PDB file of N, CA and C in Angstrom:
ATOM      1  N   UNK A   1     -17.474  72.397  33.215  1.00 74.00           N
ATOM      2  CA  UNK A   1     -18.497  72.516  34.248  1.00 74.00           C
ATOM      3  C   UNK A   1     -18.237  73.683  35.193  1.00 74.00           C
ATOM      4  N   UNK A   2     -17.285  74.532  34.867  1.00 74.00           N
ATOM      5  CA  UNK A   2     -16.899  75.611  35.773  1.00 74.00           C
ATOM      6  C   UNK A   2     -18.015  76.606  36.053  1.00 74.00           C
ATOM      7  N   UNK A   3     -19.012  76.691  35.207  1.00 80.00           N
ATOM      8  CA  UNK A   3     -20.117  77.616  35.443  1.00 80.00           C
ATOM      9  C   UNK A   3     -21.298  76.948  36.159  1.00 80.00           C
ATOM     10  N   UNK A   4     -21.081  75.770  36.742  1.00 82.00           N
ATOM     11  CA  UNK A   4     -22.149  75.029  37.431  1.00 82.00           C
ATOM     12  C   UNK A   4     -21.747  74.670  38.868  1.00 82.00           C
ATOM     13  N   UNK A   5     -21.318  75.629  39.683  1.00 79.00           N
ATOM     14  CA  UNK A   5     -20.815  75.292  41.019  1.00 79.00           C
ATOM     15  C   UNK A   5     -21.863  74.730  41.969  1.00 79.00           C
ATOM     16  N   UNK A   6     -23.152  74.893  41.672  1.00 89.00           N
ATOM     17  CA  UNK A   6     -24.195  74.362  42.561  1.00 89.00           C
ATOM     18  C   UNK A   6     -24.796  73.046  42.052  1.00 89.00           C
ATOM     19  N   UNK A   7     -24.231  72.501  41.006  1.00 91.00           N
ATOM     20  CA  UNK A   7     -24.692  71.214  40.473  1.00 91.00           C
ATOM     21  C   UNK A   7     -24.542  70.137  41.543  1.00 91.00           C
ATOM     22  N   UNK A   8     -25.598  69.385  41.780  1.00 94.00           N
ATOM     23  CA  UNK A   8     -25.573  68.351  42.818  1.00 94.00           C
ATOM     24  C   UNK A   8     -25.443  66.942  42.253  1.00 94.00           C
ATOM     25  N   UNK A   9     -25.944  66.705  41.054  1.00 95.00           N
ATOM     26  CA  UNK A   9     -25.916  65.376  40.451  1.00 95.00           C
ATOM     27  C   UNK A   9     -25.303  65.463  39.065  1.00 95.00           C
ATOM     28  N   UNK A  10     -24.363  64.568  38.801  1.00 94.00           N
ATOM     29  CA  UNK A  10     -23.736  64.505  37.481  1.00 94.00           C
ATOM     30  C   UNK A  10     -23.661  63.046  37.068  1.00 94.00           C
ATOM     31  N   UNK A  11     -24.318  62.721  35.964  1.00 96.00           N
ATOM     32  CA  UNK A  11     -24.328  61.355  35.452  1.00 96.00           C
ATOM     33  C   UNK A  11     -23.563  61.344  34.131  1.00 96.00           C
ATOM     34  N   UNK A  12     -22.432  60.661  34.152  1.00 94.00           N
ATOM     35  CA  UNK A  12     -21.591  60.508  32.965  1.00 94.00           C
ATOM     36  C   UNK A  12     -21.475  59.033  32.596  1.00 94.00           C
ATOM     37  N   UNK A  13     -22.491  58.271  32.896  1.00 96.00           N
ATOM     38  CA  UNK A  13     -22.503  56.841  32.599  1.00 96.00           C
ATOM     39  C   UNK A  13     -22.712  56.617  31.106  1.00 96.00           C
ATOM     40  N   UNK A  14     -22.092  55.548  30.616  1.00 97.00           N
ATOM     41  CA  UNK A  14     -22.252  55.155  29.213  1.00 97.00           C
ATOM     42  C   UNK A  14     -21.810  56.243  28.237  1.00 97.00           C
ATOM     43  N   UNK A  15     -20.739  56.941  28.566  1.00 95.00           N
ATOM     44  CA  UNK A  15     -20.249  58.028  27.710  1.00 95.00           C
ATOM     45  C   UNK A  15     -18.946  57.671  26.988  1.00 95.00           C
ATOM     46  N   UNK A  16     -18.528  56.430  27.104  1.00 95.00           N
ATOM     47  CA  UNK A  16     -17.294  55.952  26.481  1.00 95.00           C
ATOM     48  C   UNK A  16     -16.063  56.731  26.943  1.00 95.00           C
ATOM     49  N   UNK A  17     -16.090  57.171  28.201  1.00 94.00           N
ATOM     50  CA  UNK A  17     -14.943  57.861  28.776  1.00 94.00           C
ATOM     51  C   UNK A  17     -13.813  56.876  29.023  1.00 94.00           C
ATOM     52  N   UNK A  18     -12.600  57.275  28.742  1.00 93.00           N
ATOM     53  CA  UNK A  18     -11.437  56.443  29.047  1.00 93.00           C
ATOM     54  C   UNK A  18     -10.686  56.976  30.258  1.00 93.00           C
ATOM     55  N   UNK A  19     -10.969  58.207  30.650  1.00 91.00           N
ATOM     56  CA  UNK A  19     -10.430  58.783  31.875  1.00 91.00           C
ATOM     57  C   UNK A  19     -11.264  59.988  32.266  1.00 91.00           C
ATOM     58  N   UNK A  20     -10.990  60.510  33.444  1.00 87.00           N
ATOM     59  CA  UNK A  20     -11.606  61.764  33.862  1.00 87.00           C
ATOM     60  C   UNK A  20     -10.609  62.861  33.537  1.00 87.00           C
ATOM     61  N   UNK A  21     -10.936  63.744  32.629  1.00 83.00           N
ATOM     62  CA  UNK A  21     -10.001  64.815  32.318  1.00 83.00           C
ATOM     63  C   UNK A  21      -9.629  65.589  33.584  1.00 83.00           C
ATOM     64  N   UNK A  22      -8.365  65.957  33.703  1.00 81.00           N
ATOM     65  CA  UNK A  22      -7.903  66.653  34.902  1.00 81.00           C
ATOM     66  C   UNK A  22      -8.725  67.897  35.156  1.00 81.00           C
ATOM     67  N   UNK A  23      -9.081  68.086  36.398  1.00 82.00           N
ATOM     68  CA  UNK A  23      -9.825  69.258  36.883  1.00 82.00           C
ATOM     69  C   UNK A  23     -11.259  69.366  36.358  1.00 82.00           C
ATOM     70  N   UNK A  24     -11.783  68.335  35.726  1.00 84.00           N
ATOM     71  CA  UNK A  24     -13.158  68.413  35.216  1.00 84.00           C
ATOM     72  C   UNK A  24     -14.167  68.605  36.348  1.00 84.00           C
ATOM     73  N   UNK A  25     -13.867  68.085  37.520  1.00 85.00           N
ATOM     74  CA  UNK A  25     -14.797  68.191  38.649  1.00 85.00           C
ATOM     75  C   UNK A  25     -14.391  69.272  39.642  1.00 85.00           C
ATOM     76  N   UNK A  26     -13.319  69.973  39.374  1.00 84.00           N
ATOM     77  CA  UNK A  26     -12.719  70.894  40.347  1.00 84.00           C
ATOM     78  C   UNK A  26     -13.663  71.965  40.865  1.00 84.00           C
ATOM     79  N   UNK A  27     -14.547  72.489  40.044  1.00 85.00           N
ATOM     80  CA  UNK A  27     -15.416  73.582  40.481  1.00 85.00           C
ATOM     81  C   UNK A  27     -16.815  73.114  40.904  1.00 85.00           C
ATOM     82  N   UNK A  28     -17.021  71.814  40.972  1.00 87.00           N
ATOM     83  CA  UNK A  28     -18.339  71.274  41.351  1.00 87.00           C
ATOM     84  C   UNK A  28     -18.377  70.981  42.848  1.00 87.00           C
ATOM     85  N   UNK A  29     -18.339  72.042  43.637  1.00 86.00           N
ATOM     86  CA  UNK A  29     -18.248  71.920  45.097  1.00 86.00           C
ATOM     87  C   UNK A  29     -19.502  71.374  45.754  1.00 86.00           C
ATOM     88  N   UNK A  30     -20.632  71.457  45.095  1.00 90.00           N
ATOM     89  CA  UNK A  30     -21.896  71.008  45.681  1.00 90.00           C
ATOM     90  C   UNK A  30     -22.298  69.605  45.249  1.00 90.00           C
ATOM     91  N   UNK A  31     -21.466  68.956  44.477  1.00 90.00           N
ATOM     92  CA  UNK A  31     -21.793  67.640  43.933  1.00 90.00           C
ATOM     93  C   UNK A  31     -21.973  66.613  45.056  1.00 90.00           C
ATOM     94  N   UNK A  32     -23.144  65.961  45.078  1.00 92.00           N
ATOM     95  CA  UNK A  32     -23.409  64.915  46.063  1.00 92.00           C
ATOM     96  C   UNK A  32     -23.498  63.534  45.412  1.00 92.00           C
ATOM     97  N   UNK A  33     -23.763  63.490  44.114  1.00 93.00           N
ATOM     98  CA  UNK A  33     -23.877  62.213  43.422  1.00 93.00           C
ATOM     99  C   UNK A  33     -23.141  62.303  42.097  1.00 93.00           C
ATOM    100  N   UNK A  34     -22.234  61.363  41.895  1.00 92.00           N
ATOM    101  CA  UNK A  34     -21.489  61.264  40.641  1.00 92.00           C
ATOM    102  C   UNK A  34     -21.587  59.834  40.134  1.00 92.00           C
ATOM    103  N   UNK A  35     -21.998  59.697  38.896  1.00 95.00           N
ATOM    104  CA  UNK A  35     -22.060  58.380  38.273  1.00 95.00           C
ATOM    105  C   UNK A  35     -21.161  58.382  37.044  1.00 95.00           C
ATOM    106  N   UNK A  36     -20.147  57.534  37.088  1.00 94.00           N
ATOM    107  CA  UNK A  36     -19.247  57.367  35.944  1.00 94.00           C
ATOM    108  C   UNK A  36     -19.193  55.892  35.532  1.00 94.00           C
ATOM    109  N   UNK A  37     -20.250  55.174  35.822  1.00 96.00           N
ATOM    110  CA  UNK A  37     -20.300  53.740  35.518  1.00 96.00           C
ATOM    111  C   UNK A  37     -20.431  53.497  34.012  1.00 96.00           C
ATOM    112  N   UNK A  38     -20.149  52.261  33.635  1.00 97.00           N
ATOM    113  CA  UNK A  38     -20.263  51.794  32.251  1.00 97.00           C
ATOM    114  C   UNK A  38     -19.463  52.650  31.261  1.00 97.00           C
ATOM    115  N   UNK A  39     -18.209  52.878  31.607  1.00 96.00           N
ATOM    116  CA  UNK A  39     -17.270  53.565  30.727  1.00 96.00           C
ATOM    117  C   UNK A  39     -16.046  52.685  30.567  1.00 96.00           C
ATOM    118  N   UNK A  40     -14.953  53.263  30.194  1.00 96.00           N
ATOM    119  CA  UNK A  40     -13.698  52.525  30.041  1.00 96.00           C
ATOM    120  C   UNK A  40     -12.585  53.210  30.821  1.00 96.00           C
ATOM    121  N   UNK A  41     -12.948  53.779  31.970  1.00 95.00           N
ATOM    122  CA  UNK A  41     -12.004  54.517  32.804  1.00 95.00           C
ATOM    123  C   UNK A  41     -11.049  53.534  33.460  1.00 95.00           C
ATOM    124  N   UNK A  42      -9.754  53.801  33.341  1.00 94.00           N
ATOM    125  CA  UNK A  42      -8.766  52.882  33.908  1.00 94.00           C
ATOM    126  C   UNK A  42      -8.069  53.446  35.141  1.00 94.00           C
ATOM    127  N   UNK A  43      -8.191  54.751  35.381  1.00 91.00           N
ATOM    128  CA  UNK A  43      -7.504  55.345  36.525  1.00 91.00           C
ATOM    129  C   UNK A  43      -8.330  56.480  37.123  1.00 91.00           C
ATOM    130  N   UNK A  44      -8.334  56.526  38.437  1.00 90.00           N
ATOM    131  CA  UNK A  44      -8.845  57.685  39.160  1.00 90.00           C
ATOM    132  C   UNK A  44      -7.667  58.207  39.969  1.00 90.00           C
ATOM    133  N   UNK A  45      -7.224  59.407  39.633  1.00 88.00           N
ATOM    134  CA  UNK A  45      -6.077  60.009  40.306  1.00 88.00           C
ATOM    135  C   UNK A  45      -6.498  60.574  41.664  1.00 88.00           C
ATOM    136  N   UNK A  46      -5.552  60.711  42.565  1.00 84.00           N
ATOM    137  CA  UNK A  46      -5.831  61.311  43.870  1.00 84.00           C
ATOM    138  C   UNK A  46      -6.467  62.686  43.716  1.00 84.00           C
ATOM    139  N   UNK A  47      -6.066  63.431  42.729  1.00 85.00           N
ATOM    140  CA  UNK A  47      -6.558  64.805  42.542  1.00 85.00           C
ATOM    141  C   UNK A  47      -7.952  64.872  41.906  1.00 85.00           C
ATOM    142  N   UNK A  48      -8.430  63.808  41.300  1.00 85.00           N
ATOM    143  CA  UNK A  48      -9.709  63.850  40.590  1.00 85.00           C
ATOM    144  C   UNK A  48     -10.893  64.187  41.483  1.00 85.00           C
ATOM    145  N   UNK A  49     -10.881  63.726  42.696  1.00 83.00           N
ATOM    146  CA  UNK A  49     -12.021  63.910  43.601  1.00 83.00           C
ATOM    147  C   UNK A  49     -11.728  64.883  44.738  1.00 83.00           C
ATOM    148  N   UNK A  50     -10.648  65.602  44.656  1.00 80.00           N
ATOM    149  CA  UNK A  50     -10.192  66.461  45.757  1.00 80.00           C
ATOM    150  C   UNK A  50     -11.244  67.467  46.225  1.00 80.00           C
ATOM    151  N   UNK A  51     -11.985  68.082  45.323  1.00 81.00           N
ATOM    152  CA  UNK A  51     -12.957  69.112  45.712  1.00 81.00           C
ATOM    153  C   UNK A  51     -14.340  68.547  46.012  1.00 81.00           C
ATOM    154  N   UNK A  52     -14.463  67.241  46.057  1.00 83.00           N
ATOM    155  CA  UNK A  52     -15.771  66.594  46.217  1.00 83.00           C
ATOM    156  C   UNK A  52     -16.068  66.212  47.661  1.00 83.00           C
ATOM    157  N   UNK A  53     -15.953  67.146  48.579  1.00 83.00           N
ATOM    158  CA  UNK A  53     -16.155  66.840  49.999  1.00 83.00           C
ATOM    159  C   UNK A  53     -17.616  66.545  50.352  1.00 83.00           C
ATOM    160  N   UNK A  54     -18.570  66.927  49.507  1.00 86.00           N
ATOM    161  CA  UNK A  54     -19.994  66.669  49.771  1.00 86.00           C
ATOM    162  C   UNK A  54     -20.502  65.408  49.090  1.00 86.00           C
ATOM    163  N   UNK A  55     -19.642  64.735  48.374  1.00 87.00           N
ATOM    164  CA  UNK A  55     -20.042  63.542  47.638  1.00 87.00           C
ATOM    165  C   UNK A  55     -20.491  62.453  48.602  1.00 87.00           C
ATOM    166  N   UNK A  56     -21.720  61.980  48.419  1.00 88.00           N
ATOM    167  CA  UNK A  56     -22.253  60.913  49.269  1.00 88.00           C
ATOM    168  C   UNK A  56     -22.616  59.670  48.460  1.00 88.00           C
ATOM    169  N   UNK A  57     -22.700  59.821  47.164  1.00 90.00           N
ATOM    170  CA  UNK A  57     -23.055  58.676  46.312  1.00 90.00           C
ATOM    171  C   UNK A  57     -22.152  58.681  45.089  1.00 90.00           C
ATOM    172  N   UNK A  58     -21.539  57.547  44.846  1.00 89.00           N
ATOM    173  CA  UNK A  58     -20.625  57.405  43.718  1.00 89.00           C
ATOM    174  C   UNK A  58     -20.843  56.047  43.086  1.00 89.00           C
ATOM    175  N   UNK A  59     -21.109  56.025  41.792  1.00 92.00           N
ATOM    176  CA  UNK A  59     -21.240  54.748  41.088  1.00 92.00           C
ATOM    177  C   UNK A  59     -20.137  54.681  40.042  1.00 92.00           C
ATOM    178  N   UNK A  60     -19.337  53.607  40.136  1.00 91.00           N
ATOM    179  CA  UNK A  60     -18.169  53.478  39.268  1.00 91.00           C
ATOM    180  C   UNK A  60     -18.061  52.093  38.620  1.00 91.00           C
ATOM    181  N   UNK A  61     -19.080  51.287  38.726  1.00 94.00           N
ATOM    182  CA  UNK A  61     -18.999  49.911  38.233  1.00 94.00           C
ATOM    183  C   UNK A  61     -18.859  49.865  36.704  1.00 94.00           C
ATOM    184  N   UNK A  62     -18.430  48.726  36.215  1.00 96.00           N
ATOM    185  CA  UNK A  62     -18.256  48.447  34.781  1.00 96.00           C
ATOM    186  C   UNK A  62     -17.306  49.433  34.098  1.00 96.00           C
ATOM    187  N   UNK A  63     -16.135  49.549  34.677  1.00 95.00           N
ATOM    188  CA  UNK A  63     -15.034  50.288  34.072  1.00 95.00           C
ATOM    189  C   UNK A  63     -13.846  49.337  33.986  1.00 95.00           C
ATOM    190  N   UNK A  64     -12.739  49.804  33.507  1.00 94.00           N
ATOM    191  CA  UNK A  64     -11.549  48.957  33.359  1.00 94.00           C
ATOM    192  C   UNK A  64     -10.441  49.434  34.285  1.00 94.00           C
ATOM    193  N   UNK A  65     -10.765  49.636  35.560  1.00 93.00           N
ATOM    194  CA  UNK A  65      -9.808  50.205  36.506  1.00 93.00           C
ATOM    195  C   UNK A  65      -8.544  49.379  36.635  1.00 93.00           C
ATOM    196  N   UNK A  66      -7.425  50.090  36.561  1.00 92.00           N
ATOM    197  CA  UNK A  66      -6.113  49.512  36.837  1.00 92.00           C
ATOM    198  C   UNK A  66      -5.506  50.170  38.050  1.00 92.00           C
ATOM    199  N   UNK A  67      -5.958  51.397  38.331  1.00 90.00           N
ATOM    200  CA  UNK A  67      -5.412  52.133  39.472  1.00 90.00           C
ATOM    201  C   UNK A  67      -6.436  53.130  39.998  1.00 90.00           C
ATOM    202  N   UNK A  68      -6.585  53.120  41.316  1.00 87.00           N
ATOM    203  CA  UNK A  68      -7.367  54.138  42.009  1.00 87.00           C
ATOM    204  C   UNK A  68      -6.440  54.707  43.063  1.00 87.00           C
ATOM    205  N   UNK A  69      -6.223  56.013  42.997  1.00 86.00           N
ATOM    206  CA  UNK A  69      -5.298  56.664  43.922  1.00 86.00           C
ATOM    207  C   UNK A  69      -5.629  56.354  45.371  1.00 86.00           C
ATOM    208  N   UNK A  70      -4.594  56.180  46.162  1.00 85.00           N
ATOM    209  CA  UNK A  70      -4.751  55.790  47.554  1.00 85.00           C
ATOM    210  C   UNK A  70      -5.573  56.786  48.368  1.00 85.00           C
ATOM    211  N   UNK A  71      -5.478  58.068  48.027  1.00 83.00           N
ATOM    212  CA  UNK A  71      -6.235  59.085  48.763  1.00 83.00           C
ATOM    213  C   UNK A  71      -7.311  59.741  47.894  1.00 83.00           C
ATOM    214  N   UNK A  72      -7.702  59.091  46.824  1.00 80.00           N
ATOM    215  CA  UNK A  72      -8.678  59.665  45.891  1.00 80.00           C
ATOM    216  C   UNK A  72     -10.006  59.999  46.556  1.00 80.00           C
ATOM    217  N   UNK A  73     -10.413  59.223  47.541  1.00 79.00           N
ATOM    218  CA  UNK A  73     -11.718  59.420  48.168  1.00 79.00           C
ATOM    219  C   UNK A  73     -11.616  59.798  49.641  1.00 79.00           C
ATOM    220  N   UNK A  74     -10.542  60.400  50.007  1.00 76.00           N
ATOM    221  CA  UNK A  74     -10.302  60.716  51.423  1.00 76.00           C
ATOM    222  C   UNK A  74     -11.258  61.772  51.968  1.00 76.00           C
ATOM    223  N   UNK A  75     -11.792  62.653  51.142  1.00 69.00           N
ATOM    224  CA  UNK A  75     -12.672  63.723  51.599  1.00 69.00           C
ATOM    225  C   UNK A  75     -14.158  63.335  51.626  1.00 69.00           C
ATOM    226  N   UNK A  76     -14.499  62.143  51.205  1.00 65.00           N
ATOM    227  CA  UNK A  76     -15.898  61.743  51.138  1.00 65.00           C
ATOM    228  C   UNK A  76     -16.322  61.035  52.428  1.00 65.00           C
ATOM    229  N   UNK A  77     -17.548  61.347  52.856  1.00 64.00           N
ATOM    230  CA  UNK A  77     -18.051  60.727  54.076  1.00 64.00           C
ATOM    231  C   UNK A  77     -18.746  59.390  53.810  1.00 64.00           C
ATOM    232  N   UNK A  78     -19.271  59.231  52.588  1.00 51.00           N
ATOM    233  CA  UNK A  78     -19.963  57.987  52.245  1.00 51.00           C
ATOM    234  C   UNK A  78     -19.810  57.752  50.755  1.00 51.00           C
ATOM    235  N   UNK A  79     -19.370  56.571  50.403  1.00 48.00           N
ATOM    236  CA  UNK A  79     -19.245  56.201  49.001  1.00 48.00           C
ATOM    237  C   UNK A  79     -19.914  54.856  48.836  1.00 48.00           C
ATOM    238  N   UNK A  80     -20.926  54.786  47.934  1.00 47.00           N
ATOM    239  CA  UNK A  80     -21.610  53.521  47.697  1.00 47.00           C
ATOM    240  C   UNK A  80     -21.552  53.161  46.240  1.00 47.00           C
TER     241      UNK A  80
END
């Protein structure tokens, strides 16, 4: 996604993801909505959401979370 820095919405629901590949979201500075629901993601690392300071909507339901980093969402103003 490195060539899409102005992308605002990314829906990766129902994609059979087991994790978020490292740095996949790193260049998406304008992202306001991310949906990763209905996958098999078990971990969200602290670094996964680091560049997502504009994120206001996040859907993560129906995954197999075992760990969510303590500071994974520290830069977000609203997460629903």
